Amino acid sequence: RQLLTRDVISVPHLRCDRRQIVFTIWAGVVAAVHHHAAEGEPQQLPFRAAFLFSFLSKFISFFFLLLLLFFLLFPRIGLALEIRKNGHMVILSGLVVPDDQYNFKDFMSDPDNSNVKIIKLNSRGGRTIAAIHMGRLIRSKNLTTFVDAKTDNCASACTILFSSGVRRHYINAEFIKDGVYNKDQLKTGLGYHEAHTPLSLEKNHYSGQATAEEIGAFYEFGAQNAIDLVKRAPPDKLYKISAKTALDLGLATSLSPP
């Protein structure tokens, strides 16, 4: 129960999230069932059918074992946040997943990146804890965060990253009207909502723990006015805000490019 209620489980040399833990348990159960079937059922079938049944059962068990190893050893393939540099600006795009905070820290520790001043954000969110650690690094380096609502989507955990900037630029958001949107309605701009987890029993996968972590992060970065916005949208929707609202609430410090 303790394993399934934590966002990230850490053991020596391995970090895995809850979906991987559940997948591990599920794969083990499936493999055991097929092994039992392979041992018992074939005796009641003709030789060829029994052979085929046994072969398929063992193949399926082996297939699930390979999937298990893949998810444990390569949990972030195709998912990790993309980090790239353009002059004195770093562009973060994609989903925030476990361990991204370490990749980001390593990237920023490179002497070649010591001239970075701006973090441009284009992410639909991801892991709250990873975003918080990345945000702390952004704040400690007195960096500027930047979202262009014409092209960039900064939703969910990405708003934590945006809030961590000492200076926060939100441009081209005049066309956005404050309100709740389906996630596929408006795919750019700042978007807030209650946090979620795939293992939640709620229909919309609401997570009280992740939402509390999200709220704590906004307090930490001095963005308390974002907390009310979080409460206005359930996990399966987003509360989008205009340029004026972001500036009036102190969530953005400028509506001009950095």
Coordinates of N, CA, C and O in Angstrom, one line a residue, residues 6-155:
R6 N 2.9 6.4 -3.3 CA 4.0 7.4 -3.5 C 4.2 7.6 -5.0 O 4.0 6.7 -5.8
D7 N 4.6 8.8 -5.3 CA 4.8 9.2 -6.7 C 6.0 8.5 -7.3 O 6.0 8.0 -8.4
V8 N 7.1 8.5 -6.6 CA 8.3 7.9 -7.1 C 8.9 7.0 -6.0 O 9.0 7.4 -4.9
I9 N 9.3 5.8 -6.4 CA 10.0 4.9 -5.4 C 11.4 4.9 -5.8 O 11.8 4.7 -6.9
S10 N 12.3 5.0 -4.8 CA 13.7 5.0 -5.0 C 14.4 3.9 -4.3 O 14.1 3.6 -3.1
V11 N 15.2 3.1 -5.0 CA 16.0 2.1 -4.5 C 17.4 2.3 -5.1 O 17.5 3.0 -6.1
P12 N 18.4 1.7 -4.5 CA 19.8 1.9 -5.0 C 19.8 1.6 -6.5 O 19.5 0.6 -7.0
H13 N 20.3 2.6 -7.3 CA 20.6 2.5 -8.7 C 19.3 2.4 -9.5 O 19.3 2.0 -10.7
L14 N 18.1 2.6 -8.9 CA 16.9 2.4 -9.7 C 15.8 3.4 -9.2 O 15.6 3.5 -8.0
R15 N 15.1 4.0 -10.1 CA 14.0 4.8 -9.7 C 12.9 4.4 -10.6 O 13.0 4.3 -11.8
C16 N 11.7 4.2 -10.1 CA 10.5 3.8 -10.9 C 9.3 4.4 -10.3 O 9.2 4.6 -9.1
D17 N 8.4 4.7 -11.2 CA 7.1 5.4 -10.8 C 6.1 4.3 -10.5 O 6.3 3.1 -10.7
R18 N 4.9 4.7 -10.0 CA 3.9 3.8 -9.6 C 3.3 3.0 -10.8 O 3.0 1.8 -10.6
R19 N 3.3 3.5 -12.0 CA 2.8 2.7 -13.1 C 3.7 1.5 -13.4 O 3.3 0.5 -13.7
Q20 N 5.0 1.8 -13.2 CA 6.0 0.7 -13.4 C 5.8 -0.4 -12.3 O 6.0 -1.6 -12.6
I21 N 5.5 0.0 -11.1 CA 5.3 -0.9 -10.0 C 4.1 -1.8 -10.3 O 4.1 -3.0 -10.2
V22 N 3.0 -1.1 -10.6 CA 1.8 -1.9 -10.9 C 2.0 -2.8 -12.1 O 1.6 -3.9 -12.1
F23 N 2.7 -2.3 -13.1 CA 3.0 -3.1 -14.3 C 3.8 -4.4 -13.9 O 3.6 -5.5 -14.4
T24 N 4.8 -4.2 -13.0 CA 5.6 -5.3 -12.5 C 4.7 -6.3 -11.8 O 4.8 -7.5 -12.1
I25 N 3.8 -5.9 -10.9 CA 3.0 -6.8 -10.2 C 2.0 -7.5 -11.2 O 1.9 -8.8 -11.1
W26 N 1.5 -6.8 -12.1 CA 0.5 -7.3 -13.1 C 1.2 -8.3 -14.0 O 0.7 -9.4 -14.3
A27 N 2.4 -8.0 -14.5 CA 3.1 -8.9 -15.3 C 3.5 -10.2 -14.6 O 3.4 -11.3 -15.2
G28 N 3.8 -10.1 -13.3 CA 4.1 -11.3 -12.6 C 2.9 -12.2 -12.4 O 3.1 -13.4 -12.5
V29 N 1.8 -11.6 -12.2 CA 0.6 -12.4 -12.0 C 0.2 -13.1 -13.3 O -0.1 -14.3 -13.4
V30 N 0.3 -12.3 -14.4 CA 0.0 -12.9 -15.7 C 0.9 -14.1 -16.1 O 0.5 -15.1 -16.5
A31 N 2.2 -13.8 -15.8 CA 3.2 -14.9 -16.1 C 2.9 -16.1 -15.2 O 3.0 -17.3 -15.7
A32 N 2.5 -15.9 -14.0 CA 2.2 -17.1 -13.1 C 1.0 -17.8 -13.6 O 1.0 -19.1 -13.6
V33 N 0.0 -17.1 -14.0 CA -1.2 -17.7 -14.6 C -0.9 -18.6 -15.8 O -1.3 -19.7 -15.9
H34 N -0.1 -18.0 -16.7 CA 0.2 -18.7 -17.9 C 1.1 -20.0 -17.6 O 0.9 -21.0 -18.3
H35 N 1.9 -19.8 -16.7 CA 2.8 -20.9 -16.3 C 1.9 -22.1 -15.7 O 2.1 -23.2 -16.1
H36 N 1.0 -21.7 -14.9 CA 0.1 -22.7 -14.3 C -0.7 -23.4 -15.4 O -0.9 -24.6 -15.4
A37 N -1.2 -22.6 -16.3 CA -2.0 -23.1 -17.4 C -1.2 -24.1 -18.3 O -1.6 -25.1 -18.7
A38 N 0.1 -23.7 -18.5 CA 1.0 -24.5 -19.3 C 1.3 -25.8 -18.7 O 1.5 -26.9 -19.3
E39 N 1.3 -25.9 -17.3 CA 1.6 -27.1 -16.6 C 0.3 -28.0 -16.5 O 0.5 -29.2 -16.5
G40 N -0.9 -27.4 -16.4 CA -2.0 -28.2 -16.2 C -2.9 -28.5 -17.4 O -3.2 -29.7 -17.6
E41 N -3.2 -27.6 -18.2 CA -4.2 -27.8 -19.2 C -3.8 -28.7 -20.4 O -4.6 -29.5 -20.8
P42 N -2.5 -28.7 -20.8 CA -2.1 -29.5 -21.9 C -2.4 -31.0 -21.8 O -2.6 -31.7 -22.7
Q43 N -2.4 -31.5 -20.5 CA -2.6 -32.9 -20.3 C -4.0 -33.3 -20.8 O -4.2 -34.5 -21.0
Q44 N -4.9 -32.4 -20.8 CA -6.3 -32.8 -21.2 C -6.5 -32.6 -22.7 O -7.6 -32.7 -23.2
L45 N -5.5 -32.2 -23.5 CA -5.6 -31.9 -24.9 C -4.8 -32.9 -25.7 O -3.9 -33.6 -25.2
P46 N -5.2 -33.1 -27.0 CA -4.4 -33.9 -27.9 C -2.9 -33.4 -27.9 O -2.7 -32.2 -27.6
F47 N -2.0 -34.2 -28.3 CA -0.6 -33.9 -28.3 C -0.3 -32.6 -29.0 O 0.4 -31.7 -28.4
R48 N -0.7 -32.4 -30.2 CA -0.4 -31.2 -31.0 C -1.0 -29.9 -30.3 O -0.3 -28.9 -30.2
A49 N -2.2 -30.0 -29.9 CA -2.9 -28.9 -29.2 C -2.1 -28.6 -27.9 O -2.0 -27.4 -27.6
A50 N -1.8 -29.6 -27.2 CA -1.1 -29.4 -25.9 C 0.3 -28.8 -26.2 O 0.7 -27.8 -25.4
F51 N 1.0 -29.2 -27.2 CA 2.3 -28.6 -27.5 C 2.1 -27.1 -27.9 O 2.9 -26.3 -27.4
L52 N 1.1 -26.8 -28.7 CA 0.9 -25.5 -29.1 C 0.5 -24.6 -27.9 O 0.9 -23.5 -27.8
F53 N -0.4 -25.1 -27.1 CA -0.8 -24.4 -25.9 C 0.3 -24.1 -25.0 O 0.5 -23.0 -24.5
S54 N 1.2 -25.1 -24.8 CA 2.3 -24.9 -23.9 C 3.3 -23.9 -24.5 O 3.8 -23.0 -23.8
F55 N 3.5 -24.0 -25.8 CA 4.4 -23.0 -26.5 C 3.9 -21.6 -26.4 O 4.7 -20.7 -26.0
L56 N 2.6 -21.4 -26.6 CA 2.1 -20.0 -26.6 C 2.1 -19.5 -25.2 O 2.4 -18.3 -25.0
S57 N 1.8 -20.3 -24.2 CA 1.8 -19.9 -22.8 C 3.2 -19.4 -22.4 O 3.4 -18.4 -21.8
K58 N 4.2 -20.2 -22.7 CA 5.6 -19.8 -22.4 C 6.1 -18.6 -23.1 O 6.8 -17.7 -22.6
F59 N 5.6 -18.5 -24.4 CA 6.0 -17.3 -25.2 C 5.4 -16.0 -24.6 O 6.1 -15.0 -24.5
I60 N 4.1 -16.1 -24.2 CA 3.5 -14.9 -23.6 C 4.2 -14.6 -22.3 O 4.4 -13.4 -22.0
S61 N 4.5 -15.6 -21.5 CA 5.2 -15.3 -20.2 C 6.6 -14.6 -20.5 O 6.9 -13.6 -19.8
F62 N 7.3 -15.1 -21.5 CA 8.6 -14.5 -21.9 C 8.4 -13.1 -22.4 O 9.2 -12.2 -22.1
F63 N 7.3 -12.9 -23.2 CA 7.1 -11.6 -23.7 C 6.8 -10.5 -22.6 O 7.4 -9.4 -22.6
F64 N 6.0 -10.9 -21.6 CA 5.8 -10.0 -20.5 C 7.0 -9.8 -19.7 O 7.2 -8.7 -19.1
L65 N 7.9 -10.8 -19.6 CA 9.1 -10.6 -18.9 C 10.0 -9.5 -19.6 O 10.6 -8.7 -18.9
L66 N 10.1 -9.6 -20.9 CA 10.8 -8.6 -21.7 C 10.2 -7.2 -21.5 O 11.0 -6.3 -21.4
L67 N 8.9 -7.1 -21.5 CA 8.3 -5.8 -21.3 C 8.6 -5.3 -19.9 O 8.9 -4.1 -19.8
L68 N 8.6 -6.1 -18.9 CA 8.9 -5.7 -17.6 C 10.4 -5.2 -17.5 O 10.6 -4.1 -16.9
L69 N 11.3 -5.9 -18.1 CA 12.7 -5.4 -18.1 C 12.8 -4.1 -18.8 O 13.6 -3.2 -18.4
F70 N 12.1 -4.0 -19.9 CA 12.2 -2.7 -20.7 C 11.7 -1.5 -19.9 O 12.3 -0.5 -19.9
F71 N 10.6 -1.7 -19.2 CA 10.0 -0.6 -18.4 C 10.9 -0.2 -17.3 O 10.9 1.0 -16.9
L72 N 11.6 -1.2 -16.7 CA 12.4 -0.9 -15.5 C 13.7 -0.3 -15.9 O 14.2 0.6 -15.3
L73 N 14.3 -0.8 -17.0 CA 15.6 -0.3 -17.4 C 15.6 0.9 -18.3 O 16.5 1.7 -18.2
F74 N 14.5 1.1 -19.0 CA 14.4 2.2 -19.9 C 13.1 2.9 -19.7 O 12.3 3.0 -20.6
P75 N 12.8 3.4 -18.5 CA 11.5 4.0 -18.2 C 11.2 5.3 -18.9 O 10.0 5.7 -19.0
R76 N 12.2 6.0 -19.5 CA 11.9 7.3 -20.0 C 12.1 7.4 -21.5 O 12.1 8.5 -22.0
I77 N 12.3 6.3 -22.2 CA 12.6 6.4 -23.6 C 11.3 6.9 -24.3 O 10.2 6.5 -24.1
G78 N 11.5 8.0 -25.1 CA 10.4 8.6 -25.8 C 9.6 9.5 -25.0 O 8.6 10.1 -25.5
L79 N 9.9 9.7 -23.7 CA 9.1 10.5 -22.8 C 9.8 11.6 -22.2 O 9.2 12.6 -21.8
A80 N 11.1 11.5 -22.0 CA 11.9 12.5 -21.2 C 11.8 13.9 -21.8 O 11.6 14.1 -23.0
L81 N 11.9 14.8 -20.9 CA 11.8 16.2 -21.3 C 13.0 16.6 -22.2 O 14.1 16.2 -22.0
E82 N 12.7 17.2 -23.3 CA 13.8 17.6 -24.2 C 14.4 18.9 -23.7 O 13.7 19.9 -23.5
I83 N 15.7 19.0 -23.6 CA 16.4 20.1 -23.1 C 17.4 20.6 -24.2 O 18.3 19.8 -24.6
R84 N 17.2 21.8 -24.7 CA 18.2 22.2 -25.8 C 18.4 23.7 -25.6 O 17.6 24.5 -25.0
K85 N 19.6 24.1 -26.0 CA 20.0 25.5 -25.8 C 20.0 26.3 -27.1 O 20.3 25.8 -28.2
N86 N 19.6 27.5 -27.0 CA 19.6 28.5 -28.1 C 20.2 29.8 -27.6 O 19.4 30.6 -27.1
G87 N 21.4 30.0 -27.8 CA 22.1 31.2 -27.3 C 22.1 31.2 -25.8 O 22.6 30.3 -25.1
H88 N 21.5 32.3 -25.2 CA 21.5 32.3 -23.7 C 20.1 31.8 -23.2 O 19.8 32.0 -22.0
M89 N 19.4 31.1 -24.0 CA 18.1 30.6 -23.7 C 18.1 29.0 -23.7 O 18.7 28.4 -24.6
V90 N 17.5 28.4 -22.7 CA 17.3 27.0 -22.7 C 15.8 26.7 -23.0 O 14.9 27.3 -22.3
I91 N 15.5 25.8 -23.9 CA 14.1 25.5 -24.2 C 13.8 24.1 -23.7 O 14.4 23.1 -24.0
L92 N 12.7 24.0 -22.8 CA 12.3 22.8 -22.2 C 11.0 22.4 -22.9 O 10.0 23.2 -22.8
S93 N 10.9 21.2 -23.5 CA 9.7 20.8 -24.2 C 9.4 19.3 -24.0 O 10.4 18.5 -23.9
G94 N 8.2 19.0 -23.9 CA 7.8 17.6 -23.6 C 7.3 17.4 -22.2 O 7.0 18.3 -21.5
L95 N 7.1 16.1 -21.9 CA 6.6 15.7 -20.6 C 7.6 15.7 -19.5 O 8.7 15.1 -19.8
V96 N 7.3 16.2 -18.3 CA 8.3 16.1 -17.2 C 8.1 14.7 -16.6 O 7.0 14.4 -16.1
V97 N 9.2 13.9 -16.6 CA 9.1 12.6 -16.0 C 10.1 12.4 -14.9 O 11.0 13.2 -14.8
P98 N 10.0 11.3 -14.1 CA 11.0 11.1 -13.0 C 12.4 11.1 -13.6 O 12.7 10.6 -14.7
D99 N 13.3 11.7 -12.8 CA 14.8 11.9 -13.2 C 15.1 13.0 -14.1 O 16.2 13.3 -14.3
D100 N 14.1 13.7 -14.6 CA 14.3 14.9 -15.4 C 15.1 16.0 -14.6 O 15.8 16.8 -15.2
Q101 N 14.8 16.0 -13.3 CA 15.5 17.0 -12.5 C 17.0 16.8 -12.5 O 17.7 17.8 -12.4
Y102 N 17.4 15.5 -12.6 CA 18.8 15.3 -12.6 C 19.4 15.6 -13.9 O 20.5 16.1 -14.0
N103 N 18.7 15.3 -15.0 CA 19.2 15.6 -16.3 C 19.3 17.2 -16.5 O 20.3 17.7 -17.1
F104 N 18.3 17.9 -15.9 CA 18.3 19.3 -16.0 C 19.5 19.9 -15.2 O 20.2 20.8 -15.6
K105 N 19.7 19.3 -14.0 CA 20.8 19.8 -13.2 C 22.2 19.6 -13.9 O 23.0 20.4 -13.8
D106 N 22.3 18.4 -14.4 CA 23.6 18.1 -15.2 C 23.8 19.0 -16.3 O 24.9 19.5 -16.6
F107 N 22.7 19.3 -17.0 CA 22.8 20.2 -18.2 C 23.2 21.6 -17.7 O 24.1 22.2 -18.3
M108 N 22.6 22.1 -16.7 CA 22.9 23.4 -16.2 C 24.2 23.5 -15.5 O 24.8 24.6 -15.4
S109 N 24.8 22.4 -15.1 CA 26.1 22.4 -14.5 C 27.2 22.4 -15.5 O 28.4 22.7 -15.1
D110 N 26.9 22.2 -16.7 CA 27.9 22.2 -17.8 C 28.5 23.6 -17.9 O 27.7 24.6 -18.1
P111 N 29.8 23.8 -17.8 CA 30.4 25.1 -18.0 C 29.9 25.9 -19.3 O 29.9 27.1 -19.3
D112 N 29.7 25.1 -20.3 CA 29.3 25.7 -21.6 C 27.9 26.3 -21.5 O 27.5 27.1 -22.4
N113 N 27.1 26.0 -20.4 CA 25.8 26.6 -20.3 C 25.7 27.6 -19.1 O 24.6 28.0 -18.7
S114 N 26.9 28.1 -18.7 CA 26.9 29.1 -17.6 C 26.3 30.4 -18.0 O 26.0 31.2 -17.2
N115 N 26.1 30.6 -19.3 CA 25.6 31.9 -19.8 C 24.1 31.9 -19.9 O 23.5 32.9 -20.4
V116 N 23.4 30.8 -19.5 CA 22.0 30.7 -19.7 C 21.3 31.7 -18.7 O 21.6 31.8 -17.6
K117 N 20.3 32.5 -19.3 CA 19.6 33.4 -18.5 C 18.1 33.2 -18.5 O 17.3 33.6 -17.7
I118 N 17.6 32.5 -19.6 CA 16.1 32.3 -19.8 C 15.8 30.9 -20.0 O 16.5 30.1 -20.7
I119 N 14.7 30.5 -19.4 CA 14.1 29.1 -19.6 C 12.8 29.3 -20.3 O 11.8 29.8 -19.8
K120 N 12.7 28.8 -21.5 CA 11.5 28.9 -22.3 C 10.8 27.5 -22.2 O 11.4 26.5 -22.3
L121 N 9.5 27.6 -21.9 CA 8.7 26.4 -21.5 C 7.6 26.1 -22.5 O 6.9 26.9 -23.0
N122 N 7.6 24.8 -22.9 CA 6.6 24.2 -23.8 C 6.3 22.8 -23.3 O 6.8 21.9 -23.9
S123 N 5.5 22.6 -22.3 CA 5.3 21.3 -21.7 C 3.8 21.2 -21.2 O 3.3 22.2 -20.6
R124 N 3.2 20.1 -21.4 CA 1.8 19.9 -20.9 C 1.8 19.4 -19.5 O 0.8 19.1 -19.0
G125 N 3.0 19.3 -18.9 CA 3.1 18.9 -17.5 C 3.8 17.7 -17.2 O 4.8 17.3 -18.0
G126 N 3.4 17.0 -16.2 CA 4.1 15.7 -15.8 C 4.3 15.6 -14.3 O 3.4 15.9 -13.6
R127 N 5.4 15.0 -13.9 CA 5.6 14.7 -12.5 C 5.8 16.0 -11.6 O 6.7 16.8 -11.9
T128 N 5.0 16.1 -10.6 CA 5.0 17.3 -9.8 C 6.4 17.4 -9.1 O 7.0 18.5 -9.0
I129 N 6.8 16.3 -8.5 CA 8.1 16.4 -7.7 C 9.3 16.7 -8.5 O 10.1 17.5 -8.1
A130 N 9.3 16.2 -9.7 CA 10.5 16.5 -10.6 C 10.4 18.0 -11.0 O 11.4 18.7 -11.0
A131 N 9.2 18.5 -11.3 CA 9.1 19.9 -11.6 C 9.5 20.8 -10.4 O 10.1 21.9 -10.7
I132 N 9.1 20.4 -9.2 CA 9.5 21.2 -8.1 C 11.0 21.3 -7.9 O 11.6 22.4 -7.7
H133 N 11.7 20.2 -8.1 CA 13.2 20.3 -8.0 C 13.8 21.1 -9.1 O 14.8 21.8 -8.9
M134 N 13.3 21.0 -10.3 CA 13.7 21.8 -11.4 C 13.5 23.3 -11.1 O 14.3 24.1 -11.4
G135 N 12.3 23.5 -10.6 CA 12.0 24.9 -10.2 C 12.9 25.5 -9.2 O 13.3 26.7 -9.3
R136 N 13.3 24.7 -8.2 CA 14.2 25.2 -7.2 C 15.6 25.6 -7.8 O 16.2 26.5 -7.4
L137 N 16.0 24.8 -8.8 CA 17.3 25.1 -9.5 C 17.1 26.4 -10.3 O 18.0 27.2 -10.3
I138 N 16.0 26.5 -11.0 CA 15.7 27.8 -11.7 C 15.8 29.0 -10.8 O 16.4 30.0 -11.1
R139 N 15.1 28.9 -9.7 CA 15.1 30.0 -8.7 C 16.5 30.3 -8.1 O 16.9 31.4 -8.0
S140 N 17.2 29.2 -7.8 CA 18.5 29.4 -7.2 C 19.5 30.1 -8.2 O 20.4 30.8 -7.7
K141 N 19.3 30.0 -9.5 CA 20.1 30.6 -10.4 C 19.6 31.9 -10.9 O 20.1 32.5 -11.9
N142 N 18.5 32.4 -10.3 CA 17.9 33.7 -10.7 C 17.5 33.8 -12.2 O 17.8 34.8 -12.8
L143 N 17.0 32.7 -12.7 CA 16.7 32.7 -14.1 C 15.3 33.2 -14.4 O 14.4 33.3 -13.5
T144 N 15.1 33.6 -15.7 CA 13.8 34.1 -16.2 C 13.1 33.0 -16.9 O 13.7 32.2 -17.6
T145 N 11.8 32.9 -16.6 CA 11.0 31.9 -17.3 C 10.1 32.6 -18.4 O 9.8 33.8 -18.2
F146 N 9.8 31.9 -19.4 CA 9.2 32.5 -20.6 C 8.2 31.6 -21.3 O 8.6 30.4 -21.6
V147 N 7.0 32.0 -21.5 CA 6.0 31.3 -22.2 C 5.4 32.2 -23.3 O 4.9 33.3 -23.0
D148 N 5.4 31.7 -24.5 CA 4.8 32.4 -25.6 C 3.5 31.7 -25.9 O 3.5 30.6 -26.5
A149 N 2.4 32.3 -25.6 CA 1.1 31.7 -25.7 C 0.7 31.4 -27.2 O -0.3 30.7 -27.4
K150 N 1.4 32.0 -28.1 CA 1.1 31.8 -29.5 C 1.5 30.4 -30.0 O 0.9 29.8 -30.8
T151 N 2.6 29.9 -29.3 CA 3.2 28.6 -29.8 C 3.4 27.6 -28.6 O 3.5 26.4 -28.9
D152 N 3.4 28.1 -27.4 CA 3.8 27.2 -26.3 C 2.7 26.8 -25.4 O 1.8 27.7 -25.1
N153 N 2.7 25.6 -24.9 CA 1.7 25.1 -24.0 C 2.4 24.9 -22.7 O 3.4 24.1 -22.6
C154 N 2.0 25.5 -21.6 CA 2.6 25.3 -20.3 C 1.4 25.0 -19.3 O 0.8 25.9 -18.8
A155 N 1.2 23.8 -19.1 CA 0.1 23.3 -18.3 C 0.5 22.4 -17.1 O 1.6 21.9 -17.1

